[in-house]
Structures are given as structure tokens and as C-alpha cells.
Short mmCIF file of C-alpha atoms in Angstrom, two decimals:
data_model
loop_
_atom_site.label_atom_id
_atom_site.label_comp_id
_atom_site.label_asym_id
_atom_site.label_seq_id
_atom_site.Cartn_x
_atom_site.Cartn_y
_atom_site.Cartn_z
CA VAL A 1 104.72 67.56 105.03
CA LEU A 2 107.11 70.21 106.44
CA PRO A 3 110.87 69.42 106.08
CA SER A 4 112.26 68.21 109.48
CA SER A 5 114.44 71.24 110.05
CA ARG A 6 111.10 73.54 109.46
CA LEU A 7 108.92 71.32 111.66
CA SER A 8 111.71 71.48 114.48
CA ASP A 9 111.39 75.40 114.22
CA VAL A 10 107.64 75.23 114.40
CA GLU A 11 107.66 72.96 117.32
CA LYS A 12 110.02 75.18 119.34
CA PHE A 13 107.73 78.29 118.34
CA ILE A 14 104.61 76.41 119.76
CA ALA A 15 106.22 75.07 122.81
CA ARG A 16 107.74 78.65 123.49
CA TRP A 17 104.33 80.53 123.14
CA GLN A 18 101.48 78.05 123.80
CA GLY A 19 99.44 79.14 126.61
CA LYS A 20 101.49 82.16 127.63
CA ASP A 21 99.05 84.52 129.30
CA GLY A 22 101.33 87.68 130.18
CA SER A 23 100.25 90.97 129.30
CA GLU A 24 99.63 92.32 125.67
CA LYS A 25 102.34 94.92 126.17
CA ALA A 26 104.76 92.52 127.45
CA ASN A 27 104.61 89.81 124.86
CA TYR A 28 103.09 90.94 121.50
CA GLN A 29 105.96 92.56 119.78
CA LEU A 30 108.23 89.65 120.74
CA PHE A 31 105.56 86.95 119.70
CA LEU A 32 105.21 88.73 116.32
CA THR A 33 108.98 89.13 115.64
CA GLU A 34 109.55 85.55 116.52
CA LEU A 35 106.48 84.69 114.24
CA CYS A 36 108.36 86.65 111.37
CA HIS A 37 111.55 84.72 111.87
CA LEU A 38 109.31 81.38 111.61
CA LEU A 39 107.74 82.59 108.46
CA THR A 40 111.10 83.68 107.09
CA VAL A 41 109.97 87.19 106.37
CA GLU A 42 111.62 90.62 107.29
CA ILE A 43 110.95 91.70 110.92
CA PRO A 44 109.47 95.06 111.52
CA LYS A 45 111.43 98.23 111.13
CA PRO A 46 112.44 100.81 113.63
CA ALA A 47 109.96 103.81 113.55
CA THR A 48 110.82 107.19 112.69
CA ALA A 49 109.38 110.64 113.61
CA ASP A 50 108.19 110.95 109.92
CA ASN A 51 105.02 108.71 109.76
CA GLN A 52 104.91 108.69 105.96
CA ILE A 53 108.25 106.59 106.27
CA ASN A 54 106.61 104.15 108.71
CA SER A 55 105.60 101.53 106.21
CA TYR A 56 106.38 98.43 108.45
CA VAL A 57 106.50 99.09 112.16
CA PHE A 58 105.03 98.46 115.41
CA GLU A 59 102.93 101.04 117.17
CA ARG A 60 102.23 102.91 113.97
CA ARG A 61 100.43 106.21 114.70
CA VAL A 62 97.03 106.94 113.35
CA ASP A 63 95.15 110.13 113.89
CA MET A 64 91.68 109.08 114.90
CA ALA A 65 88.89 111.55 114.02
CA ASP A 66 85.61 111.67 116.44
CA SER A 67 82.27 112.77 115.43
CA LYS A 68 83.20 116.38 116.29
CA GLY A 69 86.03 116.40 114.01
CA LYS A 70 88.46 116.36 116.96
CA SER A 71 91.69 114.19 116.51
CA THR A 72 93.17 111.75 118.91
CA PRO A 73 96.22 109.66 118.43
CA GLY A 74 95.75 105.66 117.96
CA PHE A 75 98.47 103.26 117.56
CA ILE A 76 98.18 100.18 115.16
CA ASP A 77 100.07 97.19 116.93
CA LEU A 78 101.66 96.15 113.71
CA TYR A 79 101.26 97.89 110.25
CA LYS A 80 102.66 96.68 106.92
CA ARG A 81 101.82 98.99 104.06
CA ASP A 82 99.72 97.41 101.40
CA CYS A 83 99.64 94.14 103.32
CA PHE A 84 97.98 94.23 106.72
CA VAL A 85 96.65 95.97 109.77
CA LEU A 86 97.26 93.79 112.83
CA GLU A 87 95.71 94.44 116.40
CA ALA A 88 97.00 92.18 119.20
CA LYS A 89 95.23 91.11 122.43
CA SER A 90 96.09 88.89 125.37
CA THR A 91 92.70 87.93 126.47
CA ARG A 92 93.46 84.94 128.99
CA LYS A 93 90.14 83.37 127.46
CA LYS A 94 89.90 79.69 126.55
CA GLN A 95 89.51 78.75 123.06
CA GLY A 96 85.95 78.05 122.23
CA SER A 97 84.68 80.38 124.96
CA GLY A 98 82.38 83.35 123.94
CA GLY A 99 84.74 85.51 126.05
CA LEU A 100 87.39 84.95 123.45
CA ASP A 101 85.23 85.57 120.48
CA MET A 102 83.93 88.85 121.93
CA ALA A 103 87.58 89.96 122.73
CA LEU A 104 88.81 89.37 119.22
CA GLU A 105 85.56 91.09 117.81
CA ARG A 106 86.57 94.14 119.87
CA ALA A 107 89.98 93.91 118.40
CA TYR A 108 88.52 93.54 114.89
CA ASN A 109 86.43 96.68 115.28
CA GLN A 110 89.55 98.44 116.74
CA ALA A 111 91.72 97.39 113.71
CA ASP A 112 88.93 98.43 111.21
CA GLY A 113 88.85 102.00 112.92
CA TYR A 114 92.45 102.27 112.30
CA ILE A 115 92.04 101.25 108.53
CA LYS A 116 89.36 103.68 108.12
CA ASN A 117 91.44 106.52 109.57
CA LEU A 118 94.69 105.86 107.59
CA PRO A 119 95.72 108.94 105.93
CA GLN A 120 94.75 109.58 102.24
CA TYR A 121 98.33 108.72 100.77
CA GLU A 122 97.85 105.14 102.24
CA LYS A 123 96.04 102.70 100.42
CA LYS A 124 93.90 100.31 102.42
CA PRO A 125 95.65 97.26 103.19
CA PRO A 126 93.96 93.77 101.74
CA PHE A 127 94.30 92.07 105.24
CA LEU A 128 92.97 92.75 108.79
CA ILE A 129 94.47 90.50 111.38
CA VAL A 130 93.74 90.12 114.96
CA THR A 131 95.72 87.88 117.38
CA ASP A 132 95.39 86.63 120.90
CA VAL A 133 98.93 86.39 121.73
CA GLY A 134 100.21 82.85 122.06
CA HIS A 135 96.78 81.40 121.12
CA VAL A 136 95.26 82.30 117.91
CA LEU A 137 95.44 84.47 114.85
CA GLN A 138 92.09 85.35 112.88
CA LEU A 139 92.35 86.58 109.11
CA TYR A 140 90.06 89.01 107.41
CA SER A 141 90.45 90.25 103.95
CA GLU A 142 88.99 92.95 101.49
CA PHE A 143 90.95 92.73 98.31
CA THR A 144 89.39 95.67 96.64
CA CYS A 145 91.25 97.99 99.31
CA SER A 146 88.53 100.37 99.17
CA GLY A 147 87.84 100.24 103.08
CA SER A 148 84.85 98.07 102.54
CA THR A 149 83.82 95.41 105.16
CA TYR A 150 86.80 92.83 105.82
CA THR A 151 85.20 89.26 105.93
CA ALA A 152 86.89 86.16 107.14
CA PHE A 153 89.52 84.65 105.25
CA PRO A 154 89.45 82.12 103.45
CA ASP A 155 86.11 81.46 105.10
CA SER A 156 84.31 81.66 108.28
CA HIS A 157 85.24 78.02 109.24
CA SER A 158 88.83 78.31 108.86
CA HIS A 159 89.78 82.00 109.46
CA ARG A 160 91.08 81.23 113.03
CA ILE A 161 94.68 79.82 112.96
CA ARG A 162 95.60 78.15 116.28
CA LEU A 163 99.29 77.57 117.13
CA ASP A 164 98.90 73.87 116.44
CA ASP A 165 97.73 74.49 112.90
CA LEU A 166 101.26 75.95 112.14
CA ARG A 167 102.41 72.35 111.59
CA GLN A 168 100.50 72.58 108.28
CA PRO A 169 102.56 73.65 105.38
CA HIS A 170 99.59 75.62 103.68
CA ILE A 171 98.91 77.50 106.80
CA LEU A 172 102.47 78.77 107.07
CA GLU A 173 102.52 79.61 103.48
CA ARG A 174 99.31 81.42 103.68
CA LEU A 175 100.60 83.70 106.52
CA ARG A 176 103.89 84.08 104.61
CA LEU A 177 102.03 85.44 101.47
CA ILE A 178 99.94 87.82 103.70
CA TRP A 179 103.42 89.54 104.35
CA LEU A 180 105.02 89.11 101.02
CA ASP A 181 102.24 89.05 98.27
CA PRO A 182 98.79 89.47 99.82
CA HIS A 183 97.17 89.94 96.53
CA SER A 184 98.10 86.62 95.50
CA LEU A 185 95.55 84.94 97.74
CA ASP A 186 92.66 86.76 96.16
CA PRO A 187 90.27 84.09 95.09
CA ALA A 188 89.02 86.34 92.24
CA LYS A 189 92.61 86.26 90.65
CA LYS A 190 92.89 82.43 91.08
CA ALA A 191 89.41 82.03 89.50
CA ALA A 192 90.49 84.35 86.54
CA LEU A 193 93.74 82.30 86.17
CA VAL A 194 91.77 78.82 86.10
CA THR A 195 89.28 80.26 83.72
CA SER A 196 92.04 81.51 81.40
CA GLU A 197 93.63 78.08 81.55
CA ILE A 198 90.26 76.34 80.76
CA ALA A 199 89.47 78.68 77.81
CA LYS A 200 92.85 77.85 76.31
CA HIS A 201 92.29 74.25 76.60
CA LEU A 202 88.72 74.41 75.03
CA ALA A 203 90.20 76.43 72.20
CA GLU A 204 92.88 73.68 71.64
CA LEU A 205 90.22 71.00 71.73
CA ALA A 206 87.87 72.83 69.35
CA LYS A 207 90.54 73.54 66.93
CA SER A 208 91.50 69.74 66.80
CA LEU A 209 87.76 68.55 66.38
CA GLU A 210 87.37 71.10 63.59
CA GLN A 211 89.94 69.11 61.58
CA GLN A 212 87.07 66.38 61.26
CA TYR A 213 83.74 68.31 61.96
CA ASP A 214 82.04 71.30 61.00
CA ALA A 215 82.71 74.46 63.29
CA GLU A 216 79.16 74.87 64.09
CA VAL A 217 78.74 71.33 65.08
CA VAL A 218 81.78 71.41 67.36
CA ALA A 219 80.58 74.64 68.97
CA SER A 220 77.14 73.02 69.63
CA PHE A 221 78.73 70.08 71.03
CA LEU A 222 81.07 71.82 73.40
CA MET A 223 78.37 73.94 74.57
CA ARG A 224 76.23 71.09 75.49
CA CYS A 225 79.17 69.31 77.29
CA LEU A 226 79.79 72.61 79.31
CA PHE A 227 76.17 72.84 80.20
CA SER A 228 76.01 69.34 81.17
CA MET A 229 78.97 69.77 83.58
CA PHE A 230 77.54 72.80 85.07
CA ALA A 231 74.04 71.20 85.53
CA GLU A 232 75.72 68.27 87.25
CA ASP A 233 77.78 70.66 89.61
CA VAL A 234 74.73 72.59 90.77
CA GLY A 235 72.79 69.50 91.19
CA LEU A 236 70.19 69.87 88.22
CA LEU A 237 71.70 66.33 87.11
CA PRO A 238 72.28 63.52 89.50
CA ALA A 239 76.07 63.58 90.87
CA ASP A 240 78.61 62.35 88.55
CA SER A 241 76.09 61.27 86.07
CA PHE A 242 77.65 63.02 83.00
CA LYS A 243 81.22 62.22 84.25
CA SER A 244 80.17 58.50 84.45
CA LEU A 245 78.59 58.54 80.93
CA LEU A 246 82.19 60.04 79.57
CA GLU A 247 84.02 57.40 81.37
CA ARG A 248 81.98 54.64 79.89
CA LEU A 249 82.24 55.93 76.41
CA LYS A 250 85.65 57.19 76.41
CA ASP A 251 86.72 54.23 74.16
CA LYS A 252 83.66 54.73 71.87
CA PRO A 253 84.29 58.30 70.76
CA ALA A 254 81.70 58.03 67.81
CA SER A 255 79.07 57.71 70.44
#
């Protein structure tokens, strides 16, 4: 649950922006600046003539190459190097409407085009964000930073963040980390950390069992336990059958 002071800030932000349907140009920079204040992250910096210095700015210029090799300037609504490219729209479309989905898909394609045309000295960012100003933000990720396809983050059911969702602490933290430490949200890194912790725990368990039993017997027993857990998780065994067995026998370790 958010502390009362933080919740008050969120409520003021929602009340100020919910339903605002002014033009994109009129509102998007103010909306995103105030979102930065809400997330307690640095606001975008003033742009300079030297594009290589523009690591966190509004209207970041990108030279867009066409099929004939000609270059025309494009402008990223908000760019943060090594973090995200953000494209803003003001669709005036209702949530749940096909019109909103189509408008945000066009915004996605536009942002994806900017990423593909970033200069070679720029790493591709891990996040692509599109927003319908005052209504929703949608998140997409590509953690290899190779410019491959950006997919809905964390999944296709929860990649759309409505203003009302900002009342949830984990949503605020997710957005904050996209600004500050986007790679910490990489599921592969989380999985590797969990796997490492489990491996450490298993090693300690094996060591304690080997004080009473032969090492080969312990290894075989633990492998059978792991396989049973896996089989239960993927449905090869009835749900909770192995877990229930362990619970029944926890006071009878000899069994």
C-alpha cells in the first residue's frame, strides 16, 4: 500500500490528467514531466545542437533513411539513452475501442522505426513505450538490445497501464525502474538469480544429508525429488500430490 503522502500525489496526478483530450503537442511534454516528478526521477534535460550529447531529451532528432537511401529528420517524443524510446499520442479514443488500439499500434511502429534508425554509437534501448496522453501507457521490451522485436511487457495482459493503475505501488516501481535501471526488470536475470539461490540451498541440503548417507544415495534422492516437483508443476502428476506427500511425511523423515 502506498504511504498517504505518495497516494495523495498519485490522486492529484490522476485528477489533473484523467480524460484530458487536448492536442498531443500541447500536452505531452507537460504530462511526461509531471509523471517524472510523480516517479521521483530526473526530468528531461534541455536539448543541445550536438545530438550525441542529447541522452535524455524531448524531441530527440533521428535521421530516418528511406528505401532510396535518402535521409529525413524524425523526432523522438522522449528519449533516454540505454533506457527507452517513448512515442506520445493524443488519440481522443475511448479505452477498449479498436480505434485506440490502432492508434497505439501506429505509435509503436513509429517508435520502432526511430529505434532502428538510431546512430551506430547508440545502443538500442531495452524499452519502447507508447502513451495516449492522459489515458494510458503501454510497455514493450527487448532486453538483448539488438533491435529485435519489442514484445509486450511484462505480458500481453498487463502491458497497458491506465492512470488508475498508478495507485498500485508495483506499477509505480516498474515505471521508476524503466527510468533508472531498466535491465533489473529482465525476467532472465531474475530467473538466473532464483536458480542460483536454489542451487546454493540444494548444495547445503546435500552436504547435510551426506553426513548420514552415501553421496550417491543423496544425489539420487535429490534428483528424484526435483523430477517429482517438475512433473507436478507441468501436470504429469496430479496437482499438489508430491507436495501433499511431503507434508504428510514431514514428521517421519525415515519414510
